[in-house]
PDB file of C-alpha atoms and ligand atoms in Angstrom:
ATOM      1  CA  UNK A   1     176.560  39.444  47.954  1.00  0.00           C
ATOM      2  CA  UNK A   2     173.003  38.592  46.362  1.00  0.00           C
ATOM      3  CA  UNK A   3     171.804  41.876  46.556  1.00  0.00           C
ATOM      4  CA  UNK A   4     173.359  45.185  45.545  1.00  0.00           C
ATOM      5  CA  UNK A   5     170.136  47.148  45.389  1.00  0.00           C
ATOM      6  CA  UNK A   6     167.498  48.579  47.917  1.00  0.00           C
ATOM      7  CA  UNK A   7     165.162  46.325  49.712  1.00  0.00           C
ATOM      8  CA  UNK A   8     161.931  47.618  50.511  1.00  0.00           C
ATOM      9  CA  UNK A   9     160.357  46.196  53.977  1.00  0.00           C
ATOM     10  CA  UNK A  10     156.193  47.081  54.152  1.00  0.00           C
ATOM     11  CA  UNK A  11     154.642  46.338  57.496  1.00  0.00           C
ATOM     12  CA  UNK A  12     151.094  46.008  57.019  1.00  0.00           C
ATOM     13  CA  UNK A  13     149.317  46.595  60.279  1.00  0.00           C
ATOM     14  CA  UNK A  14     145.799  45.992  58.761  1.00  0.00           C
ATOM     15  CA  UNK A  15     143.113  46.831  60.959  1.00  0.00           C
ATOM     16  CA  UNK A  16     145.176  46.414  64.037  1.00  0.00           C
ATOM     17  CA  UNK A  17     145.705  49.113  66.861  1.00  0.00           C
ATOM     18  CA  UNK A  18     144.011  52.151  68.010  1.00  0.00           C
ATOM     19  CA  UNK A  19     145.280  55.791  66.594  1.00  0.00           C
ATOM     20  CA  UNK A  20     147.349  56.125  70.158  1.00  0.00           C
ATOM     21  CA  UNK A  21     148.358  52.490  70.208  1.00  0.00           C
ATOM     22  CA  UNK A  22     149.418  53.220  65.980  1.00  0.00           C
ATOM     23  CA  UNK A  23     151.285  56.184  66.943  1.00  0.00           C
ATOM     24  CA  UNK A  24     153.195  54.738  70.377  1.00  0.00           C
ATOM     25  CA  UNK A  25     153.969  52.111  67.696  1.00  0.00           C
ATOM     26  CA  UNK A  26     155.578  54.198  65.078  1.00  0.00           C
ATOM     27  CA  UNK A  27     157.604  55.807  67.414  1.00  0.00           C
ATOM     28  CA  UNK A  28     159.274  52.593  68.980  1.00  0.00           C
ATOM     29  CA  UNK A  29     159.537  51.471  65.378  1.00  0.00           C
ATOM     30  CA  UNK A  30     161.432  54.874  63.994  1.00  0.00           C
ATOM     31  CA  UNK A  31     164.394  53.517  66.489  1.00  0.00           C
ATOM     32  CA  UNK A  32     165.180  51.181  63.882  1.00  0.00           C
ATOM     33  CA  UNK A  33     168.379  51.683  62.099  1.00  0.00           C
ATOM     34  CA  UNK A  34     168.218  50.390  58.449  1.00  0.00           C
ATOM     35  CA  UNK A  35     171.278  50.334  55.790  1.00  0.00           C
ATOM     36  CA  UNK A  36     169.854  49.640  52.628  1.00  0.00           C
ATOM     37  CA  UNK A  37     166.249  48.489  53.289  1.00  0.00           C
ATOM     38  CA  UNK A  38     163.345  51.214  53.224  1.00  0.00           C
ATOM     39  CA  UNK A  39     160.610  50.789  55.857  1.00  0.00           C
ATOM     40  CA  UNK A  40     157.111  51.169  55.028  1.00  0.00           C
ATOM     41  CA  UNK A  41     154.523  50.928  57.085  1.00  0.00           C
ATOM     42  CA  UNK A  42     150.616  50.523  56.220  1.00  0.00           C
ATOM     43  CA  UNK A  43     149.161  52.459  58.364  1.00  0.00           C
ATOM     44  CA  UNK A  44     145.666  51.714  59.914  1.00  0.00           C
ATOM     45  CA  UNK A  45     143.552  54.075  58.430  1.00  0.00           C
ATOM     46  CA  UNK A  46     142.182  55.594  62.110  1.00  0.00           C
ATOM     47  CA  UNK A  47     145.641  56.296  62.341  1.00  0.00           C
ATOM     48  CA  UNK A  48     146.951  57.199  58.755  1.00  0.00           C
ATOM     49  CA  UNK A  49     146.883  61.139  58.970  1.00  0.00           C
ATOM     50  CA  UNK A  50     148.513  60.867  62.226  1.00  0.00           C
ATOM     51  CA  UNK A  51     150.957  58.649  61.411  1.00  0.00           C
ATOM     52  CA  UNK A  52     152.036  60.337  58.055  1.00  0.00           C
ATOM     53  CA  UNK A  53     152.721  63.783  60.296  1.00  0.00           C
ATOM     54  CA  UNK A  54     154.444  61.883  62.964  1.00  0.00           C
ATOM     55  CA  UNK A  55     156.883  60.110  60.209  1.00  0.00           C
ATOM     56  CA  UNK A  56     157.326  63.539  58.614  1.00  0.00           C
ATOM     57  CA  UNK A  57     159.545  64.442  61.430  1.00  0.00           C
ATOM     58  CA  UNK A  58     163.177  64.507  60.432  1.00  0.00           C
ATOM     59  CA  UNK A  59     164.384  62.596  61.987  1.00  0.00           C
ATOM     60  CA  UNK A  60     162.434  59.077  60.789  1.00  0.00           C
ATOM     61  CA  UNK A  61     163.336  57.138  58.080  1.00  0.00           C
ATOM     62  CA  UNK A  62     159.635  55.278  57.752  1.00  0.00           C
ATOM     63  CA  UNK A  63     157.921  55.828  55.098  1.00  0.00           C
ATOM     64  CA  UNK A  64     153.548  55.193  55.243  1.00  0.00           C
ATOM     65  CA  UNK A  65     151.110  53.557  53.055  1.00  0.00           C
ATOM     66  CA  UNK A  66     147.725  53.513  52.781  1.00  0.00           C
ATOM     67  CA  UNK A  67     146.356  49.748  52.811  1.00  0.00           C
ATOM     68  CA  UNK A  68     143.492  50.920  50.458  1.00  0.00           C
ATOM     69  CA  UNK A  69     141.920  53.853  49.013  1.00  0.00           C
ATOM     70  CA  UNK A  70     138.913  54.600  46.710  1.00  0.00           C
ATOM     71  CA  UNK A  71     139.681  55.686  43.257  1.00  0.00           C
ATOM     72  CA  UNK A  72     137.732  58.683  42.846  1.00  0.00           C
ATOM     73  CA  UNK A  73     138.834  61.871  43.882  1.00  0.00           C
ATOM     74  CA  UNK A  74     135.911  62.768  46.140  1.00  0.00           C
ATOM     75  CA  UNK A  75     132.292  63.125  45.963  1.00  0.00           C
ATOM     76  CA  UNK A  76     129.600  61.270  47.364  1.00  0.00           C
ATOM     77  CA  UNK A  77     131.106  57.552  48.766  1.00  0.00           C
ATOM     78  CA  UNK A  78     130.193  57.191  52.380  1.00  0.00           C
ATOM     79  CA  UNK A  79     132.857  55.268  54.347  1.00  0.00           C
ATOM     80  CA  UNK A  80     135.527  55.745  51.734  1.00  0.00           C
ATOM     81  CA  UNK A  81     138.747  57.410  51.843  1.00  0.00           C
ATOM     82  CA  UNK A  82     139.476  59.101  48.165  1.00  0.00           C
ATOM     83  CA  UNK A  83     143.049  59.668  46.421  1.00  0.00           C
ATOM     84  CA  UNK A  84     142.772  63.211  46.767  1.00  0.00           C
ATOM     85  CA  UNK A  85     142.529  62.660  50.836  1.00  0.00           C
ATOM     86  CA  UNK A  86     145.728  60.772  51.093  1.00  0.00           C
ATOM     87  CA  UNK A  87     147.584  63.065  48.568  1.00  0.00           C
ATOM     88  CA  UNK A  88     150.683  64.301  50.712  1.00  0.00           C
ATOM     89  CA  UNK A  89     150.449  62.114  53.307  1.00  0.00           C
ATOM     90  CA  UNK A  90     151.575  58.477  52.029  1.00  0.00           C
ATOM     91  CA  UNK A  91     153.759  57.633  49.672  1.00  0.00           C
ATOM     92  CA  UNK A  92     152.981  54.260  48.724  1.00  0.00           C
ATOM     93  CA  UNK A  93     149.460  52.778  48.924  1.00  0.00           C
ATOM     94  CA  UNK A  94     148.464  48.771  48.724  1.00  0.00           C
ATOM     95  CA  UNK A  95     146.339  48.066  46.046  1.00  0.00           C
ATOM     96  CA  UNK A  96     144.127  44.770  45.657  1.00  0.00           C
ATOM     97  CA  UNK A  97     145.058  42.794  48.927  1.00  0.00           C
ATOM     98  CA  UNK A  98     143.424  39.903  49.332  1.00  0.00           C
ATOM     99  CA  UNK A  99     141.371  40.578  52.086  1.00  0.00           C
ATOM    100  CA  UNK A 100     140.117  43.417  49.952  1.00  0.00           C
ATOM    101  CA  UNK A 101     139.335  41.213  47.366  1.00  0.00           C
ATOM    102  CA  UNK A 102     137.948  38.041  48.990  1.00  0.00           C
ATOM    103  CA  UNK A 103     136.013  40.179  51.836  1.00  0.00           C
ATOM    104  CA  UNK A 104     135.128  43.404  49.843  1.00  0.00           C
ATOM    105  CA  UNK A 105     134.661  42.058  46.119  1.00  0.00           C
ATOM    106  CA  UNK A 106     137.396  43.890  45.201  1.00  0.00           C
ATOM    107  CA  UNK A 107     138.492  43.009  41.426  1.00  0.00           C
ATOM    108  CA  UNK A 108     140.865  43.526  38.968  1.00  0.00           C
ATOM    109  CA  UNK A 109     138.800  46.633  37.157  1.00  0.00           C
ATOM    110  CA  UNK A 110     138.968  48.482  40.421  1.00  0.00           C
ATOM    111  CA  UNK A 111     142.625  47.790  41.237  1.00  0.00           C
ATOM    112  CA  UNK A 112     143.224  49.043  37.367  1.00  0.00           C
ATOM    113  CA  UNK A 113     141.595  52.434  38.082  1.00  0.00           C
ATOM    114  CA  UNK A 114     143.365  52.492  41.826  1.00  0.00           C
ATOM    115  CA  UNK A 115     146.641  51.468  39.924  1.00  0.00           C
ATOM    116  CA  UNK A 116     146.335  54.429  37.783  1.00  0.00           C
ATOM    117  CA  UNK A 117     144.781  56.864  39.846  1.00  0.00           C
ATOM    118  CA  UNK A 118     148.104  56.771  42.178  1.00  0.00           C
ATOM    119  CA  UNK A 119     150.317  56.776  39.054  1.00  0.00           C
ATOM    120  CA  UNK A 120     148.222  59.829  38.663  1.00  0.00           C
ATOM    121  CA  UNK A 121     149.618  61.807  41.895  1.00  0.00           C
ATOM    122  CA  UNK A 122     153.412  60.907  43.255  1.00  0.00           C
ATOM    123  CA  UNK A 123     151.794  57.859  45.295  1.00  0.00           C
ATOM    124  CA  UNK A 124     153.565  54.404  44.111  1.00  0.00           C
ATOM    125  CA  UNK A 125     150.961  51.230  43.854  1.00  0.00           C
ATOM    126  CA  UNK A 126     151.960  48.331  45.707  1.00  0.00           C
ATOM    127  CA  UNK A 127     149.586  46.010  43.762  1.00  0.00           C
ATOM    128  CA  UNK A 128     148.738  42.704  45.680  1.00  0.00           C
ATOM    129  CA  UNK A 129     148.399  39.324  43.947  1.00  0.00           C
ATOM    130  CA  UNK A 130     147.955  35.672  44.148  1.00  0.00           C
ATOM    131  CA  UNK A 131     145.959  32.945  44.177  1.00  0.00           C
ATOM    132  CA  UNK A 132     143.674  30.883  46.979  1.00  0.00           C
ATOM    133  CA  UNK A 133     143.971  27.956  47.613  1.00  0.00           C
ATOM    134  CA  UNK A 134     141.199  26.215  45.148  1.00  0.00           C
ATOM    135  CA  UNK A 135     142.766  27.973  42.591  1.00  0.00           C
ATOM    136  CA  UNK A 136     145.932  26.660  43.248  1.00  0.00           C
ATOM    137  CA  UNK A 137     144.251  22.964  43.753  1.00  0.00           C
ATOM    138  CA  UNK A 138     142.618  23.290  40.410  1.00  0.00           C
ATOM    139  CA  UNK A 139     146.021  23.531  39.086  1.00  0.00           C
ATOM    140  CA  UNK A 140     144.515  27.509  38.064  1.00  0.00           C
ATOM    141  CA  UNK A 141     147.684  29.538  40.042  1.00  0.00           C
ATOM    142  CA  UNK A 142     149.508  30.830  37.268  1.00  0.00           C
ATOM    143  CA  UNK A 143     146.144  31.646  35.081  1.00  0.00           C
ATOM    144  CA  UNK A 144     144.736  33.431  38.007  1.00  0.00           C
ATOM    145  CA  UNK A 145     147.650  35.346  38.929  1.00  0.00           C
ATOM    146  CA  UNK A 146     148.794  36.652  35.741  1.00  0.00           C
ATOM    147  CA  UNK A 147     145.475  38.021  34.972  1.00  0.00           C
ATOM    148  CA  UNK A 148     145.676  39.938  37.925  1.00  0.00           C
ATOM    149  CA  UNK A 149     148.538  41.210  36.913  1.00  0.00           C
ATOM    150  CA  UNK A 150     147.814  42.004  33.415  1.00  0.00           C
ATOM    151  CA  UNK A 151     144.690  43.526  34.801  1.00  0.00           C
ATOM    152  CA  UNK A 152     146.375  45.659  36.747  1.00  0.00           C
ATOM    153  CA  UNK A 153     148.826  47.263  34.933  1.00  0.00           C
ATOM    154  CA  UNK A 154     146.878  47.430  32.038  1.00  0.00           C
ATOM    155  CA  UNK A 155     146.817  51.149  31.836  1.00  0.00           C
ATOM    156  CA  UNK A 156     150.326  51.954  33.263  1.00  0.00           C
ATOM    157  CA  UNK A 157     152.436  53.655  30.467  1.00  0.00           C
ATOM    158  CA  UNK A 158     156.076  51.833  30.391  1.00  0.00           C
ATOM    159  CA  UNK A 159     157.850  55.485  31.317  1.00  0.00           C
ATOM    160  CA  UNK A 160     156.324  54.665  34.565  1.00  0.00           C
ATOM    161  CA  UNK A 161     157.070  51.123  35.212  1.00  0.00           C
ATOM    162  CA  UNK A 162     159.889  52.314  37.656  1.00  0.00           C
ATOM    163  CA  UNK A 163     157.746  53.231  40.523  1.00  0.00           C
ATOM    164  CA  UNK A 164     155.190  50.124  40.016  1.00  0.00           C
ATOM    165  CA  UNK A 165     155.575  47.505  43.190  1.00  0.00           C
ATOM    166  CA  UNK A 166     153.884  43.995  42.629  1.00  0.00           C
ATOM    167  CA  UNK A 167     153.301  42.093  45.836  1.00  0.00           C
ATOM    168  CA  UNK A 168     152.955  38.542  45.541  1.00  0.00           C
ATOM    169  CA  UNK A 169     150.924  36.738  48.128  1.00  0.00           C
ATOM    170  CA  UNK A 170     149.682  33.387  48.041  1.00  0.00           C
ATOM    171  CA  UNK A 171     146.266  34.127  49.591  1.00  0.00           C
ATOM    172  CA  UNK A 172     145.937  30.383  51.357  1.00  0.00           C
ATOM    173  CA  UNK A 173     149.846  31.379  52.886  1.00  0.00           C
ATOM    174  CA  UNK A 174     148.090  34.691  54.686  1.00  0.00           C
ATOM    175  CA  UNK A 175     148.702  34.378  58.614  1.00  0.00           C
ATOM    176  CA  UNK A 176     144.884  36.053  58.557  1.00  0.00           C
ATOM    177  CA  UNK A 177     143.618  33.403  56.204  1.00  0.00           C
ATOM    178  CA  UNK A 178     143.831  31.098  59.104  1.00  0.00           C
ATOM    179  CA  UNK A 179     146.115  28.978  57.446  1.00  0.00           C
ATOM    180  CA  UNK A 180     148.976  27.617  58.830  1.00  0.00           C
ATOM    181  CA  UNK A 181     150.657  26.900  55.300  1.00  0.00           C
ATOM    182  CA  UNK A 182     153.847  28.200  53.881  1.00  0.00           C
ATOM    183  CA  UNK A 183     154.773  28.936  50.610  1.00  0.00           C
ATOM    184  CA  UNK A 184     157.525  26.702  49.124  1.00  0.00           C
ATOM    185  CA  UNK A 185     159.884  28.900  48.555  1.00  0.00           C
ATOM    186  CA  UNK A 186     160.893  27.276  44.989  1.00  0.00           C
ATOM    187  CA  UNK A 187     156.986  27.328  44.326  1.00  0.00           C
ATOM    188  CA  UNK A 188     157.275  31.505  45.160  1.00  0.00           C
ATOM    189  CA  UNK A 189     160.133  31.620  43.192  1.00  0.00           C
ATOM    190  CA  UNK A 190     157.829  29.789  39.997  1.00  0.00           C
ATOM    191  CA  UNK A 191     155.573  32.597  40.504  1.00  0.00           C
ATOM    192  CA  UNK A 192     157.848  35.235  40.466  1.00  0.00           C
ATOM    193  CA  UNK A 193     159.170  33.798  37.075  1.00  0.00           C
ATOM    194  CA  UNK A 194     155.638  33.656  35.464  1.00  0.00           C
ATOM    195  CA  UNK A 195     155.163  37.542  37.392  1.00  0.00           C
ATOM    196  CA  UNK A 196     158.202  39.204  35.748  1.00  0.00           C
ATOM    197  CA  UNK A 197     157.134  37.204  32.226  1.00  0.00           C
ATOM    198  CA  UNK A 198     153.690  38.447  32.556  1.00  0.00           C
ATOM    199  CA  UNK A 199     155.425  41.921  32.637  1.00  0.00           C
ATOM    200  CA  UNK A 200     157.181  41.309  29.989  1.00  0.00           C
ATOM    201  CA  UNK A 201     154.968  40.080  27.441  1.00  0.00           C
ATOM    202  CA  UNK A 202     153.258  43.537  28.627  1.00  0.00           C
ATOM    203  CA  UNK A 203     156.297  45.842  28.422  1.00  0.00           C
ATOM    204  CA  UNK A 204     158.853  44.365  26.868  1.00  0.00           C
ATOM    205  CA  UNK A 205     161.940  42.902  28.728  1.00  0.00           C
ATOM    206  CA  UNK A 206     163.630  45.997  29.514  1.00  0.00           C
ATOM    207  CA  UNK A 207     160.940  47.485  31.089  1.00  0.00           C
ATOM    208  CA  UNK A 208     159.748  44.685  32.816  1.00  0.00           C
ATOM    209  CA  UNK A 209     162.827  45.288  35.046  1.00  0.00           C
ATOM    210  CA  UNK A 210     162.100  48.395  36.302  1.00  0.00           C
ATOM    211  CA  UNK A 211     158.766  46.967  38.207  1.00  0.00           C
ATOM    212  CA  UNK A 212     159.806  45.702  41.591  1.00  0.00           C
ATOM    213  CA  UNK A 213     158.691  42.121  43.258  1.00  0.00           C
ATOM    214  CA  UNK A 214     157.991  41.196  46.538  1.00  0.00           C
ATOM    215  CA  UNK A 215     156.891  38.416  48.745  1.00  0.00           C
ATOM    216  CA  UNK A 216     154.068  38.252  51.003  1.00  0.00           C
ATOM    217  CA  UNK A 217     152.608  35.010  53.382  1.00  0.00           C
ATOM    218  CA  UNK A 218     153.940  34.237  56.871  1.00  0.00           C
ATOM    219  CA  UNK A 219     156.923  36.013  56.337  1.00  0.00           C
ATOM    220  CA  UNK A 220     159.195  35.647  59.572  1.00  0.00           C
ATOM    221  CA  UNK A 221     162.585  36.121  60.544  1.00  0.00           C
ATOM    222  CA  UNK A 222     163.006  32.259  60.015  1.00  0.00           C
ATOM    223  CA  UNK A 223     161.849  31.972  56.531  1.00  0.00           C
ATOM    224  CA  UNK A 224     162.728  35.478  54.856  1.00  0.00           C
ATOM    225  CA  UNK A 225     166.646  34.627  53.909  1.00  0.00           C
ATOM    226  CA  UNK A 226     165.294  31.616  52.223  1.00  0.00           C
ATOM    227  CA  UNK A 227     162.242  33.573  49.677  1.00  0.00           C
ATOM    228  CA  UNK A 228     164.877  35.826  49.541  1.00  0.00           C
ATOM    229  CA  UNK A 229     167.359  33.966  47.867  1.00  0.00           C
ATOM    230  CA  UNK A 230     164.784  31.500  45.826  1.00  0.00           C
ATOM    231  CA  UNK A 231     162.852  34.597  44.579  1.00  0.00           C
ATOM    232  CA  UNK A 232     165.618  37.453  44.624  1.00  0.00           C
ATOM    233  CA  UNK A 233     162.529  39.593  45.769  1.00  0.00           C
ATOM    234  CA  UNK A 234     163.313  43.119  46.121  1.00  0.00           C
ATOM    235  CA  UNK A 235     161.799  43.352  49.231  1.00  0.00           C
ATOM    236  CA  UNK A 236     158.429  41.741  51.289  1.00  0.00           C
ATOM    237  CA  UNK A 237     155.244  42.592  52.820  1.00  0.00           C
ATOM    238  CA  UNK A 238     154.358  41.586  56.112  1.00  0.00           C
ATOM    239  CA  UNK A 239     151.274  41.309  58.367  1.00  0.00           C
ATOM    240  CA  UNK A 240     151.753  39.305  61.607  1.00  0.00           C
ATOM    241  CA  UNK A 241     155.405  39.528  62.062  1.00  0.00           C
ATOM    242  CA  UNK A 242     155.424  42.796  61.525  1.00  0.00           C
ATOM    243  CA  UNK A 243     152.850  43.877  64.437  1.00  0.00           C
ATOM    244  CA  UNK A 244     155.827  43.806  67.339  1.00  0.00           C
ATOM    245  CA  UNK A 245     158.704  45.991  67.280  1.00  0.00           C
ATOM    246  CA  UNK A 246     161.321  42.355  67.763  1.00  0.00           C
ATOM    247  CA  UNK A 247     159.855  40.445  65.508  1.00  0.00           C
ATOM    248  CA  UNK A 248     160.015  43.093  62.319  1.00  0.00           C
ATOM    249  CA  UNK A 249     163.489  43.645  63.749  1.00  0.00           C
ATOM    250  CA  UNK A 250     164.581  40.142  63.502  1.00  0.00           C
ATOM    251  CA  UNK A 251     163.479  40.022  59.819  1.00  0.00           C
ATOM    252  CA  UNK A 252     165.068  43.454  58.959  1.00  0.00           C
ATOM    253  CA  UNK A 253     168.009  41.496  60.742  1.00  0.00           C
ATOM    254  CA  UNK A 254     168.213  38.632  58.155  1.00  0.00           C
ATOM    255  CA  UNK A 255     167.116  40.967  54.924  1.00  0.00           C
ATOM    256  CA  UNK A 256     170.337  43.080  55.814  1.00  0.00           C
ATOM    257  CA  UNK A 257     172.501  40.081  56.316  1.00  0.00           C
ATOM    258  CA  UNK A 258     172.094  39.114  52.732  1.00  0.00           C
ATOM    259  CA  UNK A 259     174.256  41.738  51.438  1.00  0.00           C
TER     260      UNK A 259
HETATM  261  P1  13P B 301     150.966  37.579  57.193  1.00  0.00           P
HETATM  262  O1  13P B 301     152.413  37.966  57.172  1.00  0.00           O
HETATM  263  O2  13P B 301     150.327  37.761  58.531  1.00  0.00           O
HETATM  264  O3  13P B 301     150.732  36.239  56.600  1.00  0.00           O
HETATM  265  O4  13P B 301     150.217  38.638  56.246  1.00  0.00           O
HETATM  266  C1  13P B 301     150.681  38.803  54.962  1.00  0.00           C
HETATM  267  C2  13P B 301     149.959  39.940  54.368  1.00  0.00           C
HETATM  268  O5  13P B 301     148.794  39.827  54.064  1.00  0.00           O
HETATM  269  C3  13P B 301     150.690  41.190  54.216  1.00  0.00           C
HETATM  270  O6  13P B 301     149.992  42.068  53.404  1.00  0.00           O
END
């Protein structure tokens, strides 16, 4: 048995499907019948309110994120979706994607305040991290990513460490990136090593624990048993696999085998 504790399984539909095709979605994907794995999906913002009442029903087990938010409660931020808008209806939200950060200058002071401001309500942070691929060619990977990290978390207090989710994605292994590349899987499981040490040197090792990992980059039903068990990530984050109903299934297939 490798794993004796939850797995969490994100979906992250980014900005894929209309509000009716989100919803016909969610419902074909509330058939699924997970053991130990919780299912989250990101939910396309058109969609998120929707979605959030339609997974409130009793009788599905999916949880909903929110792939971004804006810090500030409300006010004056045309465009924007504030903390206070998604309070109630998600109950994780992803923090610092990539494509956030490489197409909307999004940076580490901002995921800091995001961080905090859903440590503030019951919403826990997926915060997204990793490196591109010049940074990784200039040999800058593990400078890069545990800034980001210490970033952050910066102004989490350690009581709440337990509900803090840390996503590593290598950006250049993004199916959206337009690279075809894969992470080595003994490569993710480096970076997971220098993750949970960042942590630590932040926290201290028992509290570094309590702050879950996963694995994000062209994640597939071939490849997850093998991060899996080079990583021992407690769970992964998926974009294009996770769009159709089989292929997610296939990959909550394999994550349940590994028990
Ligand atoms: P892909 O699985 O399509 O590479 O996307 C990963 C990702 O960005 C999930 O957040």
């Amino acid at each position: 048995m490798l794993y004796n504790m939850y797995m969490l399984l994100v979906a992250n539909w980014k900005m894929n499907f209309t509000a009716t095709e989100a919803l016909r979605n969610l419902k074909k994907f509330s058939k699924l019948e997970p053991t130990d794995t919780e299912i989250v999906i990101a939910a396309p913002q058109i969609a998120l309110a929707q979605m959030a009442e339609a997974a409130a029903a009793e009788d599905c087990k999916i949880q909903i994120a929110a792939q971004n938010f804006d810090f500030h409660p409300n006010g004056a931020r045309t465009g924007e979706v504030g903390i206070e808008q998604i309070i109630g209806l998600v109950d994780y939200a992803l923090i610092g994607h990539s494509e956030r950060r490489v197409y909307y200058n999004e940076h580490d002071k901002a995921c800091a305040q995001k961080v905090a401001a859903a440590l503030s309500t019951k919403i826990r942070p997926i915060l997204c991290v990793g490196e591109t691929a010049l940074e990784r060619e200039r040999k800058q990977a593990e400078l890069v990513v545990r800034a980001q990290v210490a970033a952050g978390l910066a102004g989490v207090a350690s009581n709440r460490l337990g509900e803090v989710i840390v996503a590593y994605e290598p950006v250049w292994a993004i199916s959206g990136f337009g690279g075809s590349k894969l992470c080595d899987p003994q490569d993710a499981a480096k970076m997971f090593e220098i993750i949970r040490d960042e942590v630590k040197v932040m926290f201290g090792a028992a509290n570094a624990k309590r702050v879950k990992l996963l694995y994000g980059g062209s994640v597939d039903s071939d490849n997850v048993a093998a991060y899996a068990r080079a990583t021992k990530a407690e769970g992964f984050l998926v974009g294009g696999a996770s769009l159709h109903l089989y292929s997610f299934r296939d990959i909550l297939d394999k994550i349940e085998l590994l028990r």
